[in-house]
XYZ file of N, CA and C in Angstrom:
609
model
N -8.986 36.571 -7.804
C -7.885 36.309 -7.834
C -7.144 37.754 -7.779
N -6.057 37.623 -7.139
C -5.455 39.388 -6.525
C -4.464 39.297 -7.966
N -4.363 40.775 -8.106
C -3.688 40.996 -9.158
C -2.218 41.018 -8.618
N -1.298 41.447 -9.488
C 0.231 41.443 -9.286
C 0.574 42.545 -8.310
N 0.015 43.681 -8.742
C 0.504 44.443 -7.264
C -0.251 44.320 -6.223
N -1.603 43.901 -6.098
C -2.230 43.475 -4.766
C -1.456 42.512 -3.894
N -1.020 41.291 -4.927
C -0.204 40.481 -4.105
C 1.240 40.787 -3.716
N 1.689 41.828 -4.470
C 2.976 42.179 -3.712
C 2.776 43.030 -2.510
N 1.853 43.840 -2.545
C 1.220 44.479 -1.365
C 1.056 43.756 -0.466
N 0.355 42.457 -0.312
C 0.063 41.451 0.763
C 1.390 41.030 1.134
N 2.255 40.570 0.295
C 3.591 40.000 0.902
C 4.459 41.116 1.668
N 4.178 42.134 1.299
C 5.027 43.267 1.918
C 4.364 43.586 3.235
N 3.227 43.409 3.498
C 2.518 43.662 4.570
C 2.822 42.547 5.298
N 2.994 41.386 4.829
C 3.339 39.997 5.991
C 4.797 40.377 6.062
N 5.588 40.483 5.379
C 6.939 40.622 5.557
C 7.393 41.931 6.492
N 6.677 42.848 6.210
C 6.891 44.106 7.160
C 5.886 44.674 7.780
N 4.984 44.045 9.058
C 3.857 44.075 9.513
C 3.792 45.608 10.314
N 4.951 46.073 10.590
C 4.929 47.333 11.418
C 4.851 48.566 10.119
N 5.122 48.160 8.589
C 5.211 49.241 7.861
C 3.621 49.404 7.285
N 3.227 50.584 6.743
C 2.006 50.925 6.322
C 1.697 50.246 4.888
N 0.910 49.236 4.813
C 0.556 48.796 3.512
C 0.062 49.805 2.426
N 0.902 49.591 1.432
C 0.829 50.946 0.285
C 0.460 49.939 -0.979
N -0.534 49.824 -1.814
C -0.922 48.860 -2.799
C -0.255 49.353 -3.961
N 0.327 50.443 -4.219
C 0.782 50.924 -5.504
C 2.149 50.403 -5.568
N 2.999 50.460 -4.380
C 4.346 50.279 -4.418
C 4.784 48.632 -4.318
N 5.390 48.264 -5.280
C 5.823 46.502 -4.922
C 7.086 46.632 -4.022
N 7.070 45.280 -3.652
C 8.200 44.965 -2.740
C 9.114 44.103 -3.899
N 10.391 44.332 -3.426
C 11.232 43.759 -4.428
C 11.442 42.324 -3.852
N 12.067 41.473 -4.520
C 12.643 40.284 -4.349
C 13.421 40.223 -3.306
N 14.333 40.954 -3.472
C 15.452 40.837 -2.274
C 14.863 41.236 -1.023
N 14.025 42.142 -0.814
C 13.436 42.601 0.528
C 12.468 41.177 0.967
N 11.783 40.770 -0.004
C 11.171 39.332 0.400
C 11.645 38.298 1.247
N 12.932 37.972 0.251
C 13.699 37.277 0.698
C 14.476 37.196 1.918
N 14.743 38.630 2.208
C 15.531 38.997 3.391
C 14.683 38.581 4.669
N 13.321 38.700 4.423
C 12.661 38.417 5.999
C 12.557 36.950 5.984
N 13.084 36.312 5.091
C 13.032 34.642 5.259
C 11.633 34.129 4.876
N 10.678 34.471 4.301
C 9.625 34.276 3.614
C 10.293 33.078 2.513
N 9.611 31.814 2.503
C 9.898 30.868 1.525
C 10.853 29.830 1.945
N 11.601 29.899 2.876
C 12.811 29.330 3.563
C 12.064 27.882 3.775
N 12.774 26.656 3.320
C 12.665 25.282 3.752
C 13.509 24.715 4.537
N 13.098 23.738 5.349
C 14.023 23.017 6.107
C 14.106 21.536 5.621
N 15.473 21.086 5.633
C 15.777 19.662 5.561
C 15.102 18.865 6.666
N 14.241 17.841 6.193
C 13.889 16.896 7.146
C 15.073 16.499 8.246
N 14.900 16.205 9.443
C 15.923 15.391 10.172
C 15.781 14.170 9.678
N 17.280 13.518 10.093
C 17.577 12.228 9.665
C 16.645 10.766 10.230
N 15.866 11.254 11.147
C 15.171 10.224 11.832
C 13.889 10.263 11.138
N 13.807 11.235 10.083
C 12.053 11.157 9.608
C 11.873 10.410 8.249
N 13.140 9.835 7.714
C 12.915 9.153 6.303
C 12.909 9.794 5.157
N 12.511 9.228 4.153
C 12.867 10.250 2.773
C 11.429 10.600 2.074
N 10.654 9.642 2.050
C 9.791 9.846 1.278
C 8.352 8.820 1.634
N 7.238 8.755 0.813
C 6.397 7.833 1.008
C 6.456 6.406 0.736
N 7.710 5.936 0.482
C 7.885 4.805 0.173
C 7.907 3.563 1.307
N 7.358 4.130 2.624
C 7.434 3.389 3.778
C 5.864 2.707 3.458
N 5.081 2.990 2.761
C 3.632 2.163 2.260
C 4.211 0.773 2.117
N 4.826 0.380 1.480
C 5.162 -0.880 0.663
C 6.113 -1.726 1.462
N 6.654 -1.494 2.744
C 7.562 -2.248 3.373
C 7.373 -3.994 3.529
N 8.476 -4.394 3.313
C 8.412 -5.867 4.072
C 8.437 -5.910 5.297
N 8.196 -7.107 5.767
C 8.242 -7.501 7.185
C 9.798 -7.352 7.788
N 10.606 -7.563 6.833
C 12.086 -7.565 7.328
C 12.345 -5.868 7.247
N 12.154 -5.279 6.670
C 12.073 -3.735 6.362
C 11.400 -3.251 7.465
N 10.438 -3.342 7.965
C 9.525 -2.940 9.006
C 10.228 -3.254 10.268
N 10.723 -4.526 10.497
C 11.485 -4.722 11.580
C 13.026 -3.891 11.836
N 13.524 -3.616 10.680
C 14.837 -2.800 10.572
C 14.601 -1.830 10.933
N 13.407 -0.934 10.643
C 12.903 0.414 10.889
C 12.920 0.855 12.352
N 12.641 -0.332 13.024
C 12.468 -0.042 14.676
C 13.711 -0.436 15.041
N 14.820 -0.876 14.620
C 15.974 -1.319 15.371
C 16.973 0.227 15.622
N 17.604 -0.126 16.646
C 18.655 1.017 16.885
C 19.736 0.750 15.913
N 20.420 1.858 15.763
C 21.655 2.217 15.048
C 22.715 0.978 15.553
N 23.380 0.374 14.437
C 24.721 -0.406 14.875
C 25.840 0.358 14.826
N 25.695 1.450 13.696
C 26.675 2.420 13.570
C 25.854 3.778 13.116
N 26.679 4.883 13.305
C 26.159 6.234 12.472
C 27.418 6.632 11.619
N 27.312 7.213 10.558
C 28.331 7.617 9.766
C 27.969 8.739 9.099
N 28.896 9.741 8.892
C 28.742 11.089 8.086
C 28.954 10.728 6.487
N 28.008 11.110 5.751
C 27.895 10.791 4.300
C 28.886 11.639 3.228
N 29.196 10.810 2.339
C 29.732 11.630 1.419
C 29.071 11.083 -0.137
N 28.956 11.850 -1.126
C 28.709 11.049 -2.099
C 29.670 11.022 -3.166
N 29.667 9.929 -4.027
C 30.758 9.736 -5.134
C 30.027 8.994 -6.208
N 30.666 9.578 -7.517
C 30.229 9.181 -8.664
C 31.102 8.673 -9.740
N 30.874 7.818 -10.883
C 31.824 7.780 -11.971
C 32.030 8.587 -12.801
N 33.020 8.749 -13.489
C 33.265 9.959 -14.700
C 33.519 11.205 -13.940
N 34.273 11.763 -14.980
C 34.628 13.478 -14.382
C 35.585 13.501 -13.307
N 36.433 12.563 -13.268
C 37.198 12.435 -12.030
C 36.835 11.782 -10.745
N 35.438 11.393 -10.858
C 34.945 10.417 -9.983
C 35.607 8.858 -9.932
N 34.975 8.200 -9.413
C 35.182 6.754 -9.230
C 35.503 6.138 -10.661
N 36.387 5.020 -10.889
C 36.637 4.529 -12.054
C 36.789 3.195 -11.722
N 36.385 2.221 -12.634
C 37.009 0.804 -12.390
C 36.032 0.064 -11.583
N 36.444 -1.085 -10.967
C 35.680 -2.015 -9.995
C 36.068 -1.872 -8.290
N 35.027 -1.918 -7.545
C 35.074 -1.771 -6.196
C 36.228 -2.622 -5.630
N 36.400 -2.563 -4.342
C 37.481 -3.259 -3.494
C 37.259 -4.708 -3.473
N 36.148 -5.455 -3.864
C 35.748 -6.659 -4.043
C 35.746 -7.071 -5.526
N 36.516 -6.154 -6.227
C 36.019 -6.504 -8.045
C 35.008 -6.677 -8.607
N 34.199 -5.807 -8.193
C 32.639 -5.871 -8.153
C 32.437 -4.526 -9.123
N 31.515 -4.419 -9.976
C 31.267 -3.299 -10.681
C 30.210 -2.477 -9.938
N 30.686 -1.368 -9.396
C 29.816 -0.250 -8.496
C 28.423 -0.488 -8.941
N 27.613 -0.644 -8.162
C 26.088 -0.388 -8.080
C 25.390 0.917 -7.945
N 24.781 1.866 -8.733
C 24.386 3.134 -8.354
C 23.392 2.783 -7.123
N 23.345 3.447 -6.221
C 22.625 3.606 -5.077
C 22.346 2.247 -4.291
N 23.468 1.443 -4.489
C 23.457 0.113 -3.694
C 24.736 0.181 -3.005
N 26.154 0.494 -3.702
C 27.458 0.293 -3.214
C 27.761 1.416 -2.246
N 28.633 1.072 -1.301
C 28.748 1.728 -0.187
C 30.322 1.721 0.022
N 31.162 2.843 0.148
C 32.551 2.747 0.684
C 32.692 2.975 1.870
N 33.364 1.887 2.771
C 33.370 2.104 4.245
C 35.115 1.921 4.617
N 35.102 2.352 5.681
C 36.344 2.011 6.438
C 36.404 0.639 7.094
N 36.927 -0.632 6.378
C 36.527 -1.733 6.928
C 36.796 -2.394 8.620
N 37.502 -1.257 9.179
C 37.675 -1.409 10.630
C 36.580 -1.211 11.356
N 35.797 -0.447 10.653
C 34.548 0.261 11.368
C 33.633 -0.481 10.943
N 33.145 -0.797 10.020
C 32.216 -1.535 9.121
C 32.547 -2.385 8.197
N 32.678 -3.604 8.412
C 33.390 -4.741 7.745
C 32.836 -4.906 6.332
N 33.798 -5.111 5.320
C 33.424 -5.408 3.849
C 32.566 -6.752 3.887
N 31.584 -6.694 3.131
C 30.550 -7.350 2.709
C 29.377 -7.342 3.782
N 29.376 -6.310 4.369
C 28.169 -5.990 5.383
C 27.099 -5.633 4.372
N 25.914 -5.898 4.682
C 24.652 -5.635 4.094
C 23.827 -4.506 5.058
N 23.680 -3.380 4.588
C 23.348 -2.453 5.439
C 21.822 -1.974 5.293
N 21.077 -1.609 6.149
C 20.074 -1.090 6.193
C 20.167 0.870 6.584
N 19.573 1.370 5.704
C 20.004 2.814 6.044
C 18.331 3.667 6.129
N 17.510 3.842 7.245
C 16.204 3.924 7.290
C 15.776 5.125 6.699
N 16.823 6.213 6.624
C 16.510 7.609 6.095
C 16.381 7.344 4.455
N 17.032 6.231 3.976
C 17.036 6.245 2.516
C 15.888 5.437 1.965
N 14.875 4.759 2.860
C 13.739 4.082 2.394
C 12.866 5.121 1.774
N 12.242 4.962 0.421
C 11.521 5.946 -0.094
C 12.092 6.756 -1.062
N 13.374 6.758 -0.893
C 13.996 8.075 -1.650
C 13.837 7.550 -3.358
N 13.417 8.559 -3.885
C 12.695 8.573 -5.229
C 13.890 8.719 -6.000
N 14.166 7.743 -7.043
C 15.315 7.699 -7.899
C 15.142 8.227 -9.427
N 16.079 8.222 -10.358
C 15.622 8.859 -11.626
C 14.830 8.276 -12.258
N 14.670 6.846 -12.204
C 13.831 6.160 -12.880
C 12.213 6.149 -12.517
N 11.949 6.519 -11.219
C 10.912 6.336 -10.535
C 10.536 5.395 -9.680
N 11.713 4.289 -9.369
C 11.634 3.541 -8.358
C 11.913 4.193 -6.964
N 11.595 3.565 -6.067
C 11.755 4.081 -4.594
C 12.625 3.100 -3.880
N 13.579 3.752 -3.197
C 14.992 2.838 -2.569
C 14.387 2.221 -1.393
N 14.857 0.767 -1.439
C 14.440 0.045 -0.193
C 15.386 0.126 0.727
N 16.149 0.718 1.109
C 17.048 1.102 2.286
C 18.267 0.361 2.104
N 18.392 -0.575 1.305
C 19.645 -1.853 1.253
C 20.699 -1.283 0.660
N 21.717 -1.111 1.363
C 23.014 -0.840 0.672
C 24.410 -1.846 1.032
N 25.275 -1.805 0.165
C 26.312 -2.943 0.271
C 27.560 -2.517 0.450
N 28.320 -2.840 1.690
C 29.553 -2.442 1.792
C 30.722 -3.323 0.828
N 30.854 -2.560 -0.228
C 31.780 -3.546 -1.153
C 32.817 -2.653 -1.660
N 33.169 -1.552 -0.866
C 34.328 -0.662 -1.509
C 34.935 0.047 -0.015
N 36.055 0.281 -0.386
C 37.125 1.274 0.499
C 37.555 2.438 -0.135
N 38.136 2.996 0.765
C 38.774 4.321 0.213
C 39.866 4.987 1.179
N 41.084 5.446 0.733
C 42.094 5.793 1.657
C 41.545 7.087 2.453
N 40.966 7.798 2.016
C 40.323 8.897 2.812
C 38.777 8.642 3.650
N 38.438 7.507 3.508
C 37.576 6.964 4.497
C 37.816 6.251 5.742
N 37.839 7.140 6.870
C 38.401 6.492 8.024
C 37.431 6.901 9.059
N 37.356 5.744 9.784
C 35.949 5.776 10.884
C 34.818 5.821 10.492
N 33.993 7.009 11.283
C 32.820 7.045 10.857
C 32.445 7.883 9.819
N 32.940 7.434 8.591
C 32.673 8.040 7.355
C 32.181 6.951 6.412
N 31.141 7.267 5.611
C 30.866 6.406 4.107
C 30.683 7.320 3.303
N 30.958 6.552 1.847
C 30.742 7.049 0.485
C 29.677 6.391 0.018
N 28.745 7.068 -0.579
C 27.464 6.396 -0.970
C 27.740 6.508 -2.592
N 27.588 5.648 -3.386
C 27.924 5.438 -4.777
C 26.515 5.759 -5.565
N 26.410 6.977 -6.354
C 24.900 7.373 -6.822
C 25.244 7.071 -8.613
N 26.151 6.753 -8.980
C 26.103 6.231 -10.561
C 27.069 7.074 -11.398
N 26.760 7.396 -12.548
C 27.924 7.878 -13.254
C 27.211 9.640 -13.734
N 28.303 10.507 -13.371
C 28.288 11.928 -13.537
C 27.659 12.413 -12.250
N 27.864 13.658 -12.320
C 27.633 14.444 -11.063
C 26.154 14.690 -10.689
N 25.303 14.638 -12.277
C 23.707 14.563 -12.105
C 23.270 13.594 -11.377
N 23.899 12.195 -11.115
C 23.693 11.281 -10.540
C 23.464 11.416 -9.077
N 23.944 12.531 -8.382
C 24.015 12.525 -7.055
C 22.600 13.335 -6.454
N 21.949 13.973 -7.414
C 21.119 14.842 -7.042
C 19.669 14.280 -6.302
N 19.411 12.857 -6.620
C 18.377 12.475 -5.538
C 18.715 12.459 -4.191
N 20.173 11.967 -4.097
C 20.803 11.649 -2.566
C 21.416 12.955 -2.099
N 21.290 14.042 -2.596
C 22.130 15.390 -2.418
C 21.608 15.783 -0.995
N 20.492 15.415 -0.493
C 19.891 15.876 0.667
C 20.739 15.006 2.091
N 21.270 13.977 1.567
C 22.233 13.339 2.675
C 23.629 13.364 2.861
N 24.158 14.351 2.001
C 25.702 14.774 1.693
C 26.004 15.349 2.637
N 26.833 15.115 3.356
C 27.743 15.715 4.886
C 26.713 15.457 5.953
N 25.646 14.506 5.996
C 24.536 14.281 6.935
C 25.278 12.919 7.595
N 24.665 12.810 8.785
C 25.120 11.660 9.633
C 23.986 10.642 9.449
N 24.266 9.635 9.059
C 22.999 8.749 9.065
C 22.983 7.527 9.686
N 21.897 6.844 9.855
C 21.968 5.749 10.778
C 21.952 4.392 9.738
N 22.661 3.431 10.553
C 23.125 2.152 9.601
C 23.019 1.206 10.437
N 22.230 0.238 9.952
C 21.872 -1.101 10.562
C 22.097 -2.290 10.339
N 22.668 -3.266 10.650
C 23.416 -4.318 10.188
C 22.132 -4.982 9.691
N 22.290 -5.373 8.546
C 21.313 -6.615 7.968
C 21.761 -7.783 7.451
N 22.799 -8.027 7.961
C 23.598 -9.296 7.744
C 24.638 -9.131 6.580
N 25.267 -10.266 6.165
C 26.310 -10.470 5.182
C 26.121 -10.967 3.928
N 26.605 -10.442 2.923
C 26.186 -10.920 1.481
C 27.524 -11.426 0.817
N 27.231 -12.329 -0.144
C 28.007 -13.000 -0.855
C 28.139 -12.206 -2.284
N 29.112 -12.435 -2.987
C 29.235 -12.052 -4.401
C 29.480 -10.694 -4.341
N 28.873 -10.335 -5.392
C 28.621 -8.791 -5.552
C 27.230 -8.046 -5.095
N 27.380 -6.998 -5.044
C 25.875 -6.129 -4.427
C 25.031 -6.512 -5.957
N 23.810 -6.649 -5.368
C 22.712 -7.013 -6.510
C 22.571 -5.769 -7.474
N 22.227 -5.933 -8.613
C 21.777 -4.701 -9.482
C 20.333 -4.455 -9.035
N 20.131 -3.467 -9.684
C 18.585 -3.007 -9.523
C 17.608 -3.821 -10.220
N 18.266 -4.582 -11.512
C 17.597 -5.310 -12.338
C 16.829 -6.785 -11.740
N 17.787 -6.871 -10.460
C 17.332 -8.165 -9.552
C 16.592 -7.976 -8.728
N 16.113 -6.710 -8.563
C 15.032 -6.200 -7.684
C 13.399 -5.789 -8.284
N 12.877 -6.738 -8.957
C 11.509 -5.988 -9.255
C 10.695 -5.432 -8.683
N 10.753 -5.799 -7.227
C 9.752 -5.458 -6.258
C 9.964 -3.588 -6.111
N 10.878 -3.121 -6.484
C 11.091 -1.837 -6.508
C 10.068 -1.009 -7.427
N 9.992 -1.383 -8.464
C 9.002 -0.976 -9.698
C 7.557 -0.893 -9.201
N 7.347 -2.391 -8.735
C 6.258 -2.497 -8.074
C 5.665 -1.876 -6.513
N 6.752 -1.430 -6.194
C 6.516 -0.915 -4.723
C 5.805 0.552 -5.361
N 7.092 1.266 -6.134
C 6.552 2.512 -6.634
C 5.459 2.770 -7.447
N 4.974 1.739 -8.110
C 3.818 1.661 -8.817
C 2.532 2.057 -7.649
N 2.503 0.744 -6.647
C 1.584 0.635 -5.730
C 1.354 1.933 -4.629
N 2.616 2.691 -4.607
C 2.522 3.819 -3.716
C 1.717 5.183 -4.447
N 2.186 4.989 -5.907
C 1.404 5.825 -6.894
C 0.128 5.763 -6.821
N -0.133 4.521 -7.214
C -1.640 3.935 -7.273
C -2.515 4.442 -5.949
N -1.745 4.292 -4.587
C -2.558 4.569 -3.481
C -2.776 6.271 -3.611
N -1.722 6.984 -3.799
C -1.813 8.473 -3.996
C -2.590 9.029 -4.908
N -3.115 8.284 -6.071
C -4.097 8.456 -6.893
C -5.357 8.275 -6.615
N -5.704 7.840 -5.540
C -7.201 7.356 -5.202
C -8.135 8.558 -4.693
């Protein structure tokens, strides 16, 4: 195992190959970062979110292969701290990671949407998102090809979906829904899907 000085010298040699390697002189953190070492890129919107694709239903598999009915730029919103308050435009309680606010002239209210990029998104309770969202809210600032995804209570609730903020996502029409968007408690398959994926990964 390399000592600290040797490891830093190796990083220096990789970062600055034309400079002679000096084992005794450590490279600064700033110098290593300036070379771009350790940079990560966000996966493109067509690649999906996580390993949740392993447990897709036949309907989800079919929707994954469909072309977009719409595309839209995403903003995240939450309840509390100056975020969303009260019920959505249908009079329903917003459901975290289910409710979408749309411009109803572009995407009609009561449209059940499938967003492939969100399939497999790991949520705070460990469940995996199934890709379904429900257009049940609107907003004065939401015009045309823009949507707001409701993430829950407080700014911290936005963290799992932050990779999608200000990105353009694929929206597929998965039909209409009556009543209010379903709560996650009504979706026991999500816990099972997360468990199944974990079990497959641990073998």
